[in-house]
JSON list of C-alpha atoms in Angstrom, two decimals:
[
{"chain": "R", "resi": 28, "resn": "UNK", "atom": "CA", "xyz": [20.36, -42.38, -81.68]},
{"chain": "R", "resi": 29, "resn": "UNK", "atom": "CA", "xyz": [17.09, -40.38, -81.83]},
{"chain": "R", "resi": 30, "resn": "UNK", "atom": "CA", "xyz": [14.43, -41.94, -79.31]},
{"chain": "R", "resi": 31, "resn": "UNK", "atom": "CA", "xyz": [11.62, -42.34, -81.84]},
{"chain": "R", "resi": 32, "resn": "UNK", "atom": "CA", "xyz": [14.14, -44.06, -84.36]},
{"chain": "R", "resi": 33, "resn": "UNK", "atom": "CA", "xyz": [15.02, -46.62, -81.66]},
{"chain": "R", "resi": 34, "resn": "UNK", "atom": "CA", "xyz": [11.31, -47.22, -80.71]},
{"chain": "R", "resi": 35, "resn": "UNK", "atom": "CA", "xyz": [10.58, -47.81, -84.68]},
{"chain": "R", "resi": 36, "resn": "UNK", "atom": "CA", "xyz": [13.35, -50.16, -84.73]},
{"chain": "R", "resi": 37, "resn": "UNK", "atom": "CA", "xyz": [11.95, -51.94, -81.62]},
{"chain": "R", "resi": 38, "resn": "UNK", "atom": "CA", "xyz": [8.48, -52.06, -83.14]},
{"chain": "R", "resi": 39, "resn": "UNK", "atom": "CA", "xyz": [10.26, -54.18, -85.84]},
{"chain": "R", "resi": 40, "resn": "UNK", "atom": "CA", "xyz": [11.59, -56.68, -83.44]},
{"chain": "R", "resi": 41, "resn": "UNK", "atom": "CA", "xyz": [8.08, -56.74, -81.65]},
{"chain": "R", "resi": 42, "resn": "UNK", "atom": "CA", "xyz": [6.51, -57.51, -84.94]},
{"chain": "R", "resi": 43, "resn": "UNK", "atom": "CA", "xyz": [8.89, -60.08, -85.72]},
{"chain": "R", "resi": 44, "resn": "UNK", "atom": "CA", "xyz": [8.33, -61.89, -82.22]},
{"chain": "R", "resi": 45, "resn": "UNK", "atom": "CA", "xyz": [4.70, -61.74, -82.95]},
{"chain": "R", "resi": 46, "resn": "UNK", "atom": "CA", "xyz": [5.07, -63.69, -86.25]},
{"chain": "R", "resi": 47, "resn": "UNK", "atom": "CA", "xyz": [7.26, -66.10, -84.68]},
{"chain": "R", "resi": 48, "resn": "UNK", "atom": "CA", "xyz": [4.68, -66.67, -81.78]},
{"chain": "R", "resi": 49, "resn": "UNK", "atom": "CA", "xyz": [2.03, -67.18, -84.50]},
{"chain": "R", "resi": 50, "resn": "UNK", "atom": "CA", "xyz": [4.25, -69.87, -86.16]},
{"chain": "R", "resi": 51, "resn": "UNK", "atom": "CA", "xyz": [5.43, -71.61, -83.14]},
{"chain": "R", "resi": 52, "resn": "UNK", "atom": "CA", "xyz": [1.88, -71.95, -81.86]},
{"chain": "R", "resi": 53, "resn": "UNK", "atom": "CA", "xyz": [0.60, -73.30, -85.24]},
{"chain": "R", "resi": 54, "resn": "UNK", "atom": "CA", "xyz": [3.44, -75.91, -84.96]},
{"chain": "R", "resi": 55, "resn": "UNK", "atom": "CA", "xyz": [2.59, -76.64, -81.31]},
{"chain": "R", "resi": 56, "resn": "UNK", "atom": "CA", "xyz": [-1.05, -77.15, -81.88]},
{"chain": "R", "resi": 57, "resn": "UNK", "atom": "CA", "xyz": [-0.01, -79.44, -84.79]},
{"chain": "R", "resi": 58, "resn": "UNK", "atom": "CA", "xyz": [1.55, -81.51, -82.24]},
{"chain": "R", "resi": 59, "resn": "UNK", "atom": "CA", "xyz": [5.31, -80.16, -82.36]},
{"chain": "R", "resi": 60, "resn": "UNK", "atom": "CA", "xyz": [6.71, -80.59, -78.69]},
{"chain": "R", "resi": 61, "resn": "UNK", "atom": "CA", "xyz": [9.74, -78.54, -79.37]},
{"chain": "R", "resi": 62, "resn": "UNK", "atom": "CA", "xyz": [7.48, -75.56, -80.45]},
{"chain": "R", "resi": 63, "resn": "UNK", "atom": "CA", "xyz": [5.13, -75.89, -77.54]},
{"chain": "R", "resi": 64, "resn": "UNK", "atom": "CA", "xyz": [8.45, -75.72, -75.42]},
{"chain": "R", "resi": 65, "resn": "UNK", "atom": "CA", "xyz": [9.29, -72.58, -77.26]},
{"chain": "R", "resi": 66, "resn": "UNK", "atom": "CA", "xyz": [5.85, -70.59, -76.35]},
{"chain": "R", "resi": 67, "resn": "UNK", "atom": "CA", "xyz": [6.59, -69.78, -72.92]},
{"chain": "R", "resi": 68, "resn": "UNK", "atom": "CA", "xyz": [10.04, -68.15, -74.10]},
{"chain": "R", "resi": 69, "resn": "UNK", "atom": "CA", "xyz": [8.34, -66.24, -76.75]},
{"chain": "R", "resi": 70, "resn": "UNK", "atom": "CA", "xyz": [5.84, -64.98, -74.32]},
{"chain": "R", "resi": 71, "resn": "UNK", "atom": "CA", "xyz": [8.75, -64.10, -71.96]},
{"chain": "R", "resi": 72, "resn": "UNK", "atom": "CA", "xyz": [10.42, -62.18, -75.01]},
{"chain": "R", "resi": 73, "resn": "UNK", "atom": "CA", "xyz": [7.28, -60.26, -75.70]},
{"chain": "R", "resi": 74, "resn": "UNK", "atom": "CA", "xyz": [6.73, -59.41, -71.85]},
{"chain": "R", "resi": 75, "resn": "UNK", "atom": "CA", "xyz": [10.19, -58.50, -71.43]},
{"chain": "R", "resi": 76, "resn": "UNK", "atom": "CA", "xyz": [10.86, -56.79, -74.76]},
{"chain": "R", "resi": 77, "resn": "UNK", "atom": "CA", "xyz": [7.67, -55.31, -75.78]},
{"chain": "R", "resi": 78, "resn": "UNK", "atom": "CA", "xyz": [6.37, -54.49, -72.49]},
{"chain": "R", "resi": 79, "resn": "UNK", "atom": "CA", "xyz": [9.07, -53.87, -69.82]},
{"chain": "R", "resi": 80, "resn": "UNK", "atom": "CA", "xyz": [11.48, -52.46, -72.25]},
{"chain": "R", "resi": 81, "resn": "UNK", "atom": "CA", "xyz": [9.50, -50.90, -75.13]},
{"chain": "R", "resi": 82, "resn": "UNK", "atom": "CA", "xyz": [6.60, -49.64, -73.42]},
{"chain": "R", "resi": 83, "resn": "UNK", "atom": "CA", "xyz": [8.45, -48.83, -70.17]},
{"chain": "R", "resi": 84, "resn": "UNK", "atom": "CA", "xyz": [10.45, -46.26, -72.30]},
{"chain": "R", "resi": 85, "resn": "UNK", "atom": "CA", "xyz": [7.33, -44.85, -73.93]},
{"chain": "R", "resi": 86, "resn": "UNK", "atom": "CA", "xyz": [5.46, -44.41, -70.57]},
{"chain": "R", "resi": 87, "resn": "UNK", "atom": "CA", "xyz": [8.41, -43.29, -68.60]},
{"chain": "R", "resi": 88, "resn": "UNK", "atom": "CA", "xyz": [10.25, -41.01, -70.81]},
{"chain": "R", "resi": 89, "resn": "UNK", "atom": "CA", "xyz": [8.68, -40.36, -74.26]},
{"chain": "R", "resi": 90, "resn": "UNK", "atom": "CA", "xyz": [4.86, -39.74, -73.37]},
{"chain": "R", "resi": 91, "resn": "UNK", "atom": "CA", "xyz": [5.58, -37.46, -70.43]},
{"chain": "R", "resi": 92, "resn": "UNK", "atom": "CA", "xyz": [7.86, -35.55, -72.80]},
{"chain": "R", "resi": 93, "resn": "UNK", "atom": "CA", "xyz": [5.07, -35.35, -75.28]},
{"chain": "R", "resi": 94, "resn": "UNK", "atom": "CA", "xyz": [2.66, -34.48, -72.90]},
{"chain": "R", "resi": 95, "resn": "UNK", "atom": "CA", "xyz": [4.64, -31.63, -71.46]},
{"chain": "R", "resi": 96, "resn": "UNK", "atom": "CA", "xyz": [5.15, -30.44, -75.04]},
{"chain": "R", "resi": 97, "resn": "UNK", "atom": "CA", "xyz": [1.46, -30.03, -75.58]},
{"chain": "R", "resi": 98, "resn": "UNK", "atom": "CA", "xyz": [0.26, -33.54, -76.97]},
{"chain": "R", "resi": 99, "resn": "UNK", "atom": "CA", "xyz": [-2.81, -34.44, -75.06]},
{"chain": "R", "resi": 100, "resn": "UNK", "atom": "CA", "xyz": [-2.95, -37.66, -72.85]},
{"chain": "R", "resi": 101, "resn": "UNK", "atom": "CA", "xyz": [-6.71, -37.74, -71.56]},
{"chain": "R", "resi": 102, "resn": "UNK", "atom": "CA", "xyz": [-8.78, -37.91, -74.50]},
{"chain": "R", "resi": 103, "resn": "UNK", "atom": "CA", "xyz": [-5.93, -37.66, -76.77]},
{"chain": "R", "resi": 104, "resn": "UNK", "atom": "CA", "xyz": [-3.44, -40.11, -78.50]},
{"chain": "R", "resi": 105, "resn": "UNK", "atom": "CA", "xyz": [-1.21, -40.53, -75.63]},
{"chain": "R", "resi": 106, "resn": "UNK", "atom": "CA", "xyz": [-4.32, -41.93, -73.39]},
{"chain": "R", "resi": 107, "resn": "UNK", "atom": "CA", "xyz": [-5.25, -44.30, -76.50]},
{"chain": "R", "resi": 108, "resn": "UNK", "atom": "CA", "xyz": [-1.85, -45.84, -76.52]},
{"chain": "R", "resi": 109, "resn": "UNK", "atom": "CA", "xyz": [-1.62, -46.34, -72.91]},
{"chain": "R", "resi": 110, "resn": "UNK", "atom": "CA", "xyz": [-5.01, -48.05, -72.74]},
{"chain": "R", "resi": 111, "resn": "UNK", "atom": "CA", "xyz": [-3.65, -50.34, -75.48]},
{"chain": "R", "resi": 112, "resn": "UNK", "atom": "CA", "xyz": [-0.45, -51.07, -73.42]},
{"chain": "R", "resi": 113, "resn": "UNK", "atom": "CA", "xyz": [-2.98, -52.08, -70.66]},
{"chain": "R", "resi": 114, "resn": "UNK", "atom": "CA", "xyz": [-4.92, -54.39, -73.08]},
{"chain": "R", "resi": 115, "resn": "UNK", "atom": "CA", "xyz": [-1.78, -55.89, -74.45]},
{"chain": "R", "resi": 116, "resn": "UNK", "atom": "CA", "xyz": [-0.80, -56.81, -70.78]},
{"chain": "R", "resi": 117, "resn": "UNK", "atom": "CA", "xyz": [-4.12, -58.54, -70.35]},
{"chain": "R", "resi": 118, "resn": "UNK", "atom": "CA", "xyz": [-3.46, -60.56, -73.29]},
{"chain": "R", "resi": 119, "resn": "UNK", "atom": "CA", "xyz": [0.12, -61.51, -72.02]},
{"chain": "R", "resi": 120, "resn": "UNK", "atom": "CA", "xyz": [-1.65, -62.39, -68.68]},
{"chain": "R", "resi": 121, "resn": "UNK", "atom": "CA", "xyz": [-4.16, -64.67, -70.59]},
{"chain": "R", "resi": 122, "resn": "UNK", "atom": "CA", "xyz": [-1.17, -66.49, -72.69]},
{"chain": "R", "resi": 123, "resn": "UNK", "atom": "CA", "xyz": [0.52, -66.98, -69.24]},
{"chain": "R", "resi": 124, "resn": "UNK", "atom": "CA", "xyz": [-2.45, -68.44, -67.41]},
{"chain": "R", "resi": 125, "resn": "UNK", "atom": "CA", "xyz": [-3.20, -70.84, -70.63]},
{"chain": "R", "resi": 126, "resn": "UNK", "atom": "CA", "xyz": [0.43, -72.08, -70.34]},
{"chain": "R", "resi": 127, "resn": "UNK", "atom": "CA", "xyz": [-0.27, -73.40, -66.66]},
{"chain": "R", "resi": 128, "resn": "UNK", "atom": "CA", "xyz": [-3.43, -75.35, -68.09]},
{"chain": "R", "resi": 129, "resn": "UNK", "atom": "CA", "xyz": [-1.68, -76.30, -71.31]},
{"chain": "R", "resi": 130, "resn": "UNK", "atom": "CA", "xyz": [-5.02, -74.93, -73.31]},
{"chain": "R", "resi": 131, "resn": "UNK", "atom": "CA", "xyz": [-2.97, -74.20, -76.30]},
{"chain": "R", "resi": 132, "resn": "UNK", "atom": "CA", "xyz": [-5.55, -74.41, -78.87]},
{"chain": "R", "resi": 133, "resn": "UNK", "atom": "CA", "xyz": [-8.00, -72.61, -76.75]},
{"chain": "R", "resi": 134, "resn": "UNK", "atom": "CA", "xyz": [-7.32, -69.97, -74.27]},
{"chain": "R", "resi": 135, "resn": "UNK", "atom": "CA", "xyz": [-3.60, -69.53, -75.25]},
{"chain": "R", "resi": 136, "resn": "UNK", "atom": "CA", "xyz": [-4.64, -69.12, -79.04]},
{"chain": "R", "resi": 137, "resn": "UNK", "atom": "CA", "xyz": [-7.32, -66.59, -78.13]},
{"chain": "R", "resi": 138, "resn": "UNK", "atom": "CA", "xyz": [-4.97, -64.47, -76.25]},
{"chain": "R", "resi": 139, "resn": "UNK", "atom": "CA", "xyz": [-2.21, -64.73, -78.62]},
{"chain": "R", "resi": 140, "resn": "UNK", "atom": "CA", "xyz": [-4.46, -63.71, -81.41]},
{"chain": "R", "resi": 141, "resn": "UNK", "atom": "CA", "xyz": [-5.90, -60.81, -79.65]},
{"chain": "R", "resi": 142, "resn": "UNK", "atom": "CA", "xyz": [-2.56, -59.62, -78.62]},
{"chain": "R", "resi": 143, "resn": "UNK", "atom": "CA", "xyz": [-1.28, -59.96, -82.31]},
{"chain": "R", "resi": 144, "resn": "UNK", "atom": "CA", "xyz": [-4.02, -57.80, -83.68]},
{"chain": "R", "resi": 145, "resn": "UNK", "atom": "CA", "xyz": [-3.93, -55.23, -80.93]},
{"chain": "R", "resi": 146, "resn": "UNK", "atom": "CA", "xyz": [-0.21, -54.73, -81.21]},
{"chain": "R", "resi": 147, "resn": "UNK", "atom": "CA", "xyz": [-0.06, -54.65, -85.12]},
{"chain": "R", "resi": 148, "resn": "UNK", "atom": "CA", "xyz": [-2.67, -51.85, -85.03]},
{"chain": "R", "resi": 149, "resn": "UNK", "atom": "CA", "xyz": [-0.98, -50.03, -82.03]},
{"chain": "R", "resi": 150, "resn": "UNK", "atom": "CA", "xyz": [2.42, -50.18, -83.80]},
{"chain": "R", "resi": 151, "resn": "UNK", "atom": "CA", "xyz": [0.73, -48.62, -87.10]},
{"chain": "R", "resi": 152, "resn": "UNK", "atom": "CA", "xyz": [-0.86, -45.77, -85.00]},
{"chain": "R", "resi": 153, "resn": "UNK", "atom": "CA", "xyz": [2.41, -45.09, -83.23]},
{"chain": "R", "resi": 154, "resn": "UNK", "atom": "CA", "xyz": [4.54, -45.35, -86.29]},
{"chain": "R", "resi": 155, "resn": "UNK", "atom": "CA", "xyz": [1.85, -43.28, -88.47]},
{"chain": "R", "resi": 156, "resn": "UNK", "atom": "CA", "xyz": [0.53, -40.64, -86.10]},
{"chain": "R", "resi": 157, "resn": "UNK", "atom": "CA", "xyz": [1.75, -40.44, -82.81]},
{"chain": "R", "resi": 158, "resn": "UNK", "atom": "CA", "xyz": [5.75, -40.71, -83.59]},
{"chain": "R", "resi": 159, "resn": "UNK", "atom": "CA", "xyz": [5.30, -37.81, -86.30]},
{"chain": "R", "resi": 160, "resn": "UNK", "atom": "CA", "xyz": [3.60, -35.72, -83.67]},
{"chain": "R", "resi": 161, "resn": "UNK", "atom": "CA", "xyz": [6.40, -36.36, -81.17]},
{"chain": "R", "resi": 162, "resn": "UNK", "atom": "CA", "xyz": [9.03, -35.54, -83.82]},
{"chain": "R", "resi": 163, "resn": "UNK", "atom": "CA", "xyz": [7.32, -32.22, -84.49]},
{"chain": "R", "resi": 164, "resn": "UNK", "atom": "CA", "xyz": [6.75, -31.43, -80.78]},
{"chain": "R", "resi": 165, "resn": "UNK", "atom": "CA", "xyz": [9.98, -32.57, -79.36]},
{"chain": "R", "resi": 166, "resn": "UNK", "atom": "CA", "xyz": [12.47, -31.71, -82.17]},
{"chain": "R", "resi": 167, "resn": "UNK", "atom": "CA", "xyz": [15.76, -33.56, -83.13]},
{"chain": "R", "resi": 168, "resn": "UNK", "atom": "CA", "xyz": [17.83, -32.39, -80.27]},
{"chain": "R", "resi": 169, "resn": "UNK", "atom": "CA", "xyz": [15.64, -33.54, -77.42]},
{"chain": "R", "resi": 170, "resn": "UNK", "atom": "CA", "xyz": [14.88, -36.76, -79.22]},
{"chain": "R", "resi": 171, "resn": "UNK", "atom": "CA", "xyz": [18.74, -37.16, -79.30]},
{"chain": "R", "resi": 172, "resn": "UNK", "atom": "CA", "xyz": [19.16, -36.72, -75.79]},
{"chain": "R", "resi": 173, "resn": "UNK", "atom": "CA", "xyz": [16.03, -38.82, -74.97]},
{"chain": "R", "resi": 174, "resn": "UNK", "atom": "CA", "xyz": [17.93, -41.81, -76.63]},
{"chain": "R", "resi": 175, "resn": "UNK", "atom": "CA", "xyz": [20.70, -41.75, -73.94]},
{"chain": "R", "resi": 176, "resn": "UNK", "atom": "CA", "xyz": [17.68, -41.63, -71.34]},
{"chain": "R", "resi": 177, "resn": "UNK", "atom": "CA", "xyz": [16.80, -44.88, -73.06]},
{"chain": "R", "resi": 178, "resn": "UNK", "atom": "CA", "xyz": [20.00, -46.46, -72.80]},
{"chain": "R", "resi": 179, "resn": "UNK", "atom": "CA", "xyz": [20.06, -45.62, -69.03]},
{"chain": "R", "resi": 180, "resn": "UNK", "atom": "CA", "xyz": [16.37, -46.91, -68.61]},
{"chain": "R", "resi": 181, "resn": "UNK", "atom": "CA", "xyz": [17.54, -50.36, -70.14]},
{"chain": "R", "resi": 182, "resn": "UNK", "atom": "CA", "xyz": [20.47, -50.79, -67.77]},
{"chain": "R", "resi": 183, "resn": "UNK", "atom": "CA", "xyz": [18.56, -49.58, -64.77]},
{"chain": "R", "resi": 184, "resn": "UNK", "atom": "CA", "xyz": [15.24, -51.18, -65.22]},
{"chain": "R", "resi": 185, "resn": "UNK", "atom": "CA", "xyz": [16.08, -54.23, -67.27]},
{"chain": "R", "resi": 186, "resn": "UNK", "atom": "CA", "xyz": [19.77, -54.94, -66.27]},
{"chain": "R", "resi": 187, "resn": "UNK", "atom": "CA", "xyz": [22.93, -54.68, -68.19]},
{"chain": "R", "resi": 188, "resn": "UNK", "atom": "CA", "xyz": [22.92, -56.76, -71.26]},
{"chain": "R", "resi": 189, "resn": "UNK", "atom": "CA", "xyz": [19.22, -57.82, -71.01]},
{"chain": "R", "resi": 190, "resn": "UNK", "atom": "CA", "xyz": [18.24, -55.86, -74.33]},
{"chain": "R", "resi": 191, "resn": "UNK", "atom": "CA", "xyz": [20.98, -57.59, -76.08]},
{"chain": "R", "resi": 192, "resn": "UNK", "atom": "CA", "xyz": [20.08, -60.97, -74.57]},
{"chain": "R", "resi": 193, "resn": "UNK", "atom": "CA", "xyz": [16.41, -60.63, -75.58]},
{"chain": "R", "resi": 194, "resn": "UNK", "atom": "CA", "xyz": [17.48, -59.57, -79.24]},
{"chain": "R", "resi": 195, "resn": "UNK", "atom": "CA", "xyz": [19.85, -62.64, -79.27]},
{"chain": "R", "resi": 196, "resn": "UNK", "atom": "CA", "xyz": [16.79, -64.94, -78.20]},
{"chain": "R", "resi": 197, "resn": "UNK", "atom": "CA", "xyz": [14.57, -63.29, -80.99]},
{"chain": "R", "resi": 198, "resn": "UNK", "atom": "CA", "xyz": [17.49, -64.25, -83.71]},
{"chain": "R", "resi": 199, "resn": "UNK", "atom": "CA", "xyz": [17.51, -67.87, -82.27]},
{"chain": "R", "resi": 200, "resn": "UNK", "atom": "CA", "xyz": [13.79, -68.13, -82.82]},
{"chain": "R", "resi": 201, "resn": "UNK", "atom": "CA", "xyz": [14.16, -66.40, -85.95]},
{"chain": "R", "resi": 202, "resn": "UNK", "atom": "CA", "xyz": [16.46, -68.96, -87.50]},
{"chain": "R", "resi": 203, "resn": "UNK", "atom": "CA", "xyz": [14.47, -71.77, -86.15]},
{"chain": "R", "resi": 204, "resn": "UNK", "atom": "CA", "xyz": [10.87, -70.71, -87.48]},
{"chain": "R", "resi": 205, "resn": "UNK", "atom": "CA", "xyz": [11.60, -68.82, -90.46]}
]
């Protein structure tokens, strides 16, 4: 499968995960102990899927290929995306810290809201600007080959079956909160 098509599909899963995090958080703040217990798993999904899997493929495979094809990193769109990846990691770290203190309505909520806002805008920029640039610069054959590189990345970096397990986790939370 085409690498950019894979990433766009993963964007849908990330957006779903963000929406589920928001729903579970609202229920947890309202006193739902089951929802409160789900929040660490939703953060784990976002860390494992959005950052390790998705951003890992972008940073380790797609962005270097795009840069080699002439799309600028420093002062360009790739640099902006990398900066936003780092900002997203800071929000996730903030959520993890808040989980330790149980500050769901304060610190956790602020970091979750910041993460959601950042990633929604980030995904819009990638889908609407950066990925079309990548399609033009790399071409269909290179993007198809890169899809196989993504499969190897998932197995090597994440472990065999982890991508599927994370999707199953998302499906379970979707059934619960939607």
